[in-house]
Coordinates of C-alpha atoms in Angstrom, one line a residue:
M1 CA 5.3 -21.9 15.7
L2 CA 5.7 -19.5 18.8
G3 CA 10.1 -19.4 18.4
Y4 CA 9.9 -19.1 14.3
V5 CA 7.2 -16.0 14.7
L6 CA 9.8 -14.3 17.7
R7 CA 13.3 -14.7 15.9
R8 CA 10.8 -12.9 12.6
L9 CA 10.3 -10.1 14.4
L10 CA 14.3 -9.5 16.4
A11 CA 15.6 -10.4 12.3
A12 CA 12.4 -6.2 11.6
I13 CA 14.4 -4.3 14.1
P14 CA 17.9 -4.3 12.3
V15 CA 16.1 -2.8 9.8
L16 CA 13.8 -0.3 10.9
A17 CA 17.3 0.6 12.1
I18 CA 18.9 1.4 9.3
V19 CA 15.7 2.5 7.9
A20 CA 15.7 5.1 10.8
V21 CA 19.7 6.2 9.9
L22 CA 19.0 6.2 6.1
V23 CA 15.9 8.4 6.2
F24 CA 17.2 10.9 8.8
L25 CA 20.8 11.0 6.8
M26 CA 18.6 12.1 2.8
L27 CA 17.0 14.4 4.1
R28 CA 20.2 16.5 6.5
L29 CA 22.3 15.4 3.9
T30 CA 19.0 17.1 1.1
P31 CA 19.2 20.5 -0.5
G32 CA 16.5 22.6 1.2
D33 CA 16.3 23.9 4.6
P34 CA 12.8 23.8 6.2
A35 CA 13.8 26.8 8.4
A36 CA 14.2 29.5 5.0
V37 CA 10.4 27.6 4.1
I38 CA 8.9 28.2 7.9
A39 CA 10.6 31.7 8.3
G40 CA 9.3 32.8 4.7
D41 CA 10.5 34.0 1.4
N42 CA 11.2 37.4 3.5
A43 CA 12.8 36.3 6.3
S44 CA 16.6 37.7 7.1
S45 CA 19.1 35.2 8.0
E46 CA 19.2 36.0 11.2
Q47 CA 15.5 35.0 11.2
I48 CA 16.1 32.1 9.7
A49 CA 18.7 31.0 12.1
Q50 CA 16.0 31.9 14.7
V51 CA 13.4 29.8 13.6
R52 CA 16.7 26.7 13.3
Q53 CA 17.6 27.8 16.5
Q54 CA 14.1 26.9 17.5
L55 CA 13.6 23.8 15.7
G56 CA 16.7 23.1 17.0
L57 CA 18.6 22.3 13.9
D58 CA 22.1 23.7 14.8
Q59 CA 22.9 20.7 17.4
P60 CA 25.6 18.9 15.6
L61 CA 23.8 15.6 13.6
P62 CA 24.1 13.2 16.4
V63 CA 22.4 15.6 18.7
Q64 CA 19.4 15.4 16.2
F65 CA 19.2 12.2 16.1
A66 CA 19.5 10.8 19.4
I67 CA 17.5 13.3 21.3
W68 CA 14.6 11.9 17.7
I69 CA 15.5 8.6 18.7
G70 CA 14.8 8.8 22.7
N71 CA 11.6 10.8 21.6
L72 CA 10.9 6.9 19.6
A73 CA 12.0 4.4 22.1
Q74 CA 9.0 7.1 24.3
G75 CA 6.1 6.4 21.9
N76 CA 7.0 10.0 21.6
L77 CA 6.2 11.2 17.7
G78 CA 7.6 14.6 18.1
E79 CA 6.4 17.4 17.1
S80 CA 5.5 18.7 13.6
F81 CA 7.5 21.8 12.2
F82 CA 5.3 22.7 9.6
F83 CA 2.3 21.2 10.9
K84 CA 2.5 22.8 14.5
K85 CA 1.1 19.9 15.9
S86 CA 1.5 16.6 17.7
I87 CA 2.6 14.2 14.7
G88 CA 0.8 10.9 16.5
E89 CA -1.8 13.1 16.4
L90 CA -2.0 14.7 12.9
I91 CA -1.8 10.3 11.4
L92 CA -4.8 9.5 13.8
G93 CA -6.3 12.6 11.8
R94 CA -6.0 11.0 8.5
I95 CA -5.6 6.9 9.1
E96 CA -9.1 6.5 8.2
P97 CA -9.4 8.3 4.6
T98 CA -6.1 6.0 4.0
L99 CA -7.2 2.7 5.7
S100 CA -10.8 3.4 4.1
L101 CA -9.1 3.4 0.0
A102 CA -7.3 0.5 1.3
A103 CA -9.7 -1.7 2.1
A104 CA -11.6 -0.6 -0.7
T105 CA -9.1 -1.0 -3.3
M106 CA -8.1 -4.9 -2.2
L107 CA -11.4 -5.9 -1.6
I108 CA -12.8 -4.8 -5.5
A109 CA -8.4 -6.4 -7.1
V110 CA -9.4 -9.9 -5.0
C111 CA -13.5 -10.3 -6.5
V112 CA -12.6 -8.7 -9.7
A113 CA -9.0 -10.6 -10.0
I114 CA -9.4 -14.3 -9.2
P115 CA -11.9 -15.2 -11.6
L116 CA -11.0 -13.1 -14.3
G117 CA -7.9 -15.3 -13.8
V118 CA -9.6 -18.9 -12.9
V119 CA -11.5 -18.1 -15.6
A120 CA -8.1 -17.2 -18.1
A121 CA -6.5 -20.4 -17.2
Y122 CA -9.6 -22.3 -17.2
R123 CA -9.5 -20.9 -21.2
H124 CA -5.6 -21.1 -21.5
G125 CA -5.5 -20.4 -25.0
S126 CA -8.7 -18.7 -26.2
W127 CA -9.7 -14.8 -26.7
L128 CA -11.4 -14.5 -23.0
D129 CA -7.5 -15.7 -22.5
R130 CA -5.6 -13.6 -24.8
I131 CA -7.8 -10.5 -23.6
V132 CA -7.4 -10.7 -19.3
M133 CA -3.7 -11.1 -19.8
G134 CA -3.4 -7.8 -22.6
V135 CA -5.7 -5.4 -19.9
S136 CA -2.8 -7.2 -17.1
V137 CA -0.5 -5.3 -19.0
L138 CA -2.2 -2.8 -19.9
G139 CA -3.4 -2.2 -16.3
F140 CA 0.9 -3.0 -14.7
S141 CA 2.2 -0.1 -17.7
V142 CA -0.3 2.8 -17.8
P143 CA 0.3 5.0 -14.2
V144 CA -1.8 5.1 -11.7
F145 CA -2.2 9.0 -12.0
V146 CA -3.2 8.6 -15.7
I147 CA -5.6 6.4 -14.8
G148 CA -6.8 8.2 -12.7
Y149 CA -7.1 11.8 -14.5
L150 CA -9.4 8.8 -17.1
M151 CA -11.5 8.2 -14.5
I152 CA -11.8 11.8 -13.3
Y153 CA -12.9 12.7 -16.9
V154 CA -15.5 10.0 -17.0
F155 CA -17.0 9.4 -14.7
S156 CA -16.7 12.2 -12.6
I157 CA -16.5 15.0 -15.8
T158 CA -19.1 13.7 -18.6
L159 CA -20.8 11.3 -16.8
G160 CA -21.1 13.1 -13.8
W161 CA -21.4 10.1 -11.1
F162 CA -19.7 10.7 -8.9
P163 CA -17.5 13.9 -7.3
V164 CA -14.7 14.9 -8.8
Q165 CA -12.4 15.2 -5.3
G166 CA -13.0 15.0 -1.8
Y167 CA -13.7 12.8 0.8
Q168 CA -16.3 12.0 3.7
P169 CA -16.0 11.2 6.3
L170 CA -18.2 7.8 7.3
S171 CA -19.3 9.8 10.3
G172 CA -20.4 11.7 7.7
G173 CA -23.2 8.6 6.5
L174 CA -22.3 5.4 4.7
G175 CA -24.2 6.5 1.0
G176 CA -21.5 10.0 0.7
Y177 CA -18.2 8.0 2.8
L178 CA -18.9 4.8 -0.2
H179 CA -20.1 8.4 -3.1
R180 CA -16.3 9.5 -2.4
L181 CA -14.1 6.1 -2.3
V182 CA -15.7 4.4 -5.5
L183 CA -13.4 6.3 -7.5
P184 CA -10.3 6.6 -6.3
A185 CA -10.2 3.1 -4.6
L186 CA -11.1 1.7 -9.0
T187 CA -9.1 4.1 -9.8
L188 CA -6.3 2.3 -7.5
S189 CA -7.1 -0.1 -8.1
V190 CA -7.2 -1.8 -11.8
V191 CA -2.8 -2.2 -11.2
Y192 CA -4.2 -4.9 -8.6
I193 CA -6.2 -6.2 -10.4
A194 CA -3.9 -6.8 -13.1
L195 CA -1.3 -8.1 -10.7
I196 CA -3.4 -10.9 -9.2
A197 CA -4.9 -12.1 -11.9
R198 CA -1.9 -12.8 -13.4
M199 CA -0.6 -15.0 -10.3
T200 CA -3.5 -16.8 -10.2
R201 CA -3.6 -17.6 -13.1
A202 CA -0.4 -19.1 -13.3
S203 CA -0.6 -20.9 -9.8
V204 CA -4.2 -22.3 -11.7
L205 CA -3.3 -23.5 -15.0
E206 CA -0.2 -25.2 -12.6
V207 CA -2.8 -26.7 -10.8
L208 CA -4.9 -27.8 -13.5
N209 CA -2.4 -29.7 -14.7
E210 CA -2.4 -32.4 -12.0
D211 CA -3.3 -35.7 -11.8
Y212 CA -5.9 -35.6 -8.8
I213 CA -7.8 -32.5 -11.5
R214 CA -8.1 -35.1 -13.9
T215 CA -9.6 -37.9 -11.3
A216 CA -11.8 -35.8 -10.3
R217 CA -12.7 -34.7 -13.8
A218 CA -13.1 -39.1 -14.7
K219 CA -15.0 -38.9 -10.7
G220 CA -17.6 -37.0 -13.0
Q221 CA -17.6 -33.9 -10.5
V222 CA -19.2 -29.8 -11.5
E223 CA -15.8 -28.4 -13.3
R224 CA -17.1 -25.2 -10.9
K225 CA -16.2 -27.0 -7.7
I226 CA -12.9 -28.5 -10.0
L227 CA -11.8 -24.4 -9.9
F228 CA -12.8 -23.0 -7.6
R229 CA -13.2 -26.0 -5.0
H230 CA -9.4 -28.4 -5.7
A231 CA -7.9 -26.1 -8.3
L232 CA -8.4 -22.8 -6.6
K233 CA -7.4 -24.0 -3.2
N234 CA -4.4 -26.2 -4.3
A235 CA -3.4 -23.4 -6.2
A236 CA -4.6 -20.2 -2.6
V237 CA -0.3 -19.9 -1.0
P238 CA 0.9 -17.1 -4.5
I239 CA -1.9 -15.9 -4.2
V240 CA -1.7 -15.1 -1.1
T241 CA 1.9 -13.8 -1.4
V242 CA 1.3 -11.3 -3.9
V243 CA -1.9 -10.2 -2.5
G244 CA 0.2 -10.0 0.4
I245 CA 2.5 -8.6 -1.6
G246 CA 0.4 -5.9 -3.4
I247 CA -1.0 -4.2 0.2
A248 CA 2.7 -3.1 0.9
L249 CA 2.7 -1.7 -2.6
L250 CA -0.3 0.2 -1.4
I251 CA 1.9 2.6 0.0
G252 CA 3.4 3.5 -2.7
G253 CA -0.1 3.9 -5.0
V254 CA -1.8 5.9 -2.0
V255 CA 0.1 8.8 -1.8
V256 CA 0.0 9.5 -5.9
T257 CA -4.0 8.2 -5.6
E258 CA -4.9 10.6 -2.8
S259 CA -2.7 13.3 -4.3
V260 CA -5.6 13.5 -7.7
F261 CA -7.8 13.1 -5.5
A262 CA -7.5 15.9 -3.1
I263 CA -7.6 12.8 -0.3
P264 CA -6.4 13.7 3.0
G265 CA -4.8 11.3 4.0
L266 CA -1.5 10.1 5.5
G267 CA -1.0 9.4 1.4
R268 CA -1.6 13.5 1.6
L269 CA 0.6 13.9 4.3
T270 CA 3.4 12.6 3.4
V271 CA 3.4 15.1 0.0
D272 CA 2.9 18.0 2.0
A273 CA 5.6 16.5 4.5
V274 CA 8.1 16.2 1.8
L275 CA 6.5 19.6 0.5
A276 CA 7.8 21.8 3.3
R277 CA 10.8 19.8 4.5
D278 CA 8.8 19.1 7.4
Y279 CA 11.5 16.5 9.4
P280 CA 10.3 15.1 11.8
T281 CA 6.2 14.2 10.1
I282 CA 8.5 12.8 6.8
Q283 CA 10.2 10.2 9.2
A284 CA 7.7 8.9 11.8
L285 CA 5.3 8.5 8.0
I286 CA 8.3 6.2 6.6
L287 CA 9.1 4.8 10.0
M288 CA 5.5 3.4 10.2
F289 CA 5.0 2.6 6.5
S290 CA 7.9 0.6 6.8
G291 CA 7.0 -1.1 9.9
V292 CA 3.5 -2.2 8.2
Y293 CA 6.1 -3.2 5.2
V294 CA 8.1 -5.4 7.7
L295 CA 4.9 -7.2 9.3
I296 CA 3.1 -7.7 6.0
N297 CA 5.9 -9.8 4.8
L298 CA 6.1 -10.9 8.9
L299 CA 2.3 -12.3 7.4
I300 CA 2.8 -14.0 4.1
D301 CA 5.4 -15.8 5.8
L302 CA 2.8 -16.8 8.4
T303 CA 0.8 -17.8 5.4
Y304 CA 3.9 -20.0 3.7
S305 CA 4.0 -21.9 7.8
L306 CA 0.6 -22.9 7.7
F307 CA 1.4 -25.0 4.8
D308 CA 4.9 -26.3 4.6
P309 CA 5.3 -28.0 8.4
R310 CA 9.5 -27.4 8.2
I311 CA 8.6 -23.9 8.8
R312 CA 8.0 -24.1 11.8
H313 CA 10.8 -25.6 14.0

């Protein structure tokens, strides 16, 4: 098992290296000059050139890349062009809202989607099954920002149950923290409820046709016990896999949701950095998101290895 983990970790290094090169080149080759953004609309060409020199953007691309990689190797993410702060400090200051939103989203999605998927599989072909699948298709089809604005209109503007936007840190009180977190988490969980419910239904439906399920029913076991102890347990691997993929896909959803609800997390930081052409911040964030994605895929593979002894060697 340890050798397998080490091999996967070593295989992740070239992936992150390719991501680093591509992100660096794409930012430099796309239109826009961060020096012009920082200098302002009324800045002269001399002032813009001076800002470029201060930022080190006047150096050749290989030199800029070597400096960036050298700093990364020393654990230094660099300094933001736009925010004038250490990128590590920026990330630490924004990570709580993002982690809170991601954790709440997956908690809601798992608690709602898995029972729905199990019931839909048990009532295969019934009106309940068709409703669950229809809602799942709708959840996939509607963009996150549309769901967000609908949630705001219904629950914030019309009913007044939740604030329209904003975030309160956990240190400011648990009540206010949860009150401002519920609506964004519900918004983002819709697509993951659809994803996990469909996978749960398909996996449990396949397991329900196995011989040991018929044997358990022949012994007179309660249907609820058969569904959740036998069927769901043996269908767990693909469900856990899709939950892990959903966590990795949260990166894109968090960016949109944090922008809609004005949550000062890593997603909102990414948008602000892109608009400001803040090269160091964008590079650090994308590389960090890529690392998280690789780590989650490794954890998914380890989950498979727990159920398949052949992968351990």
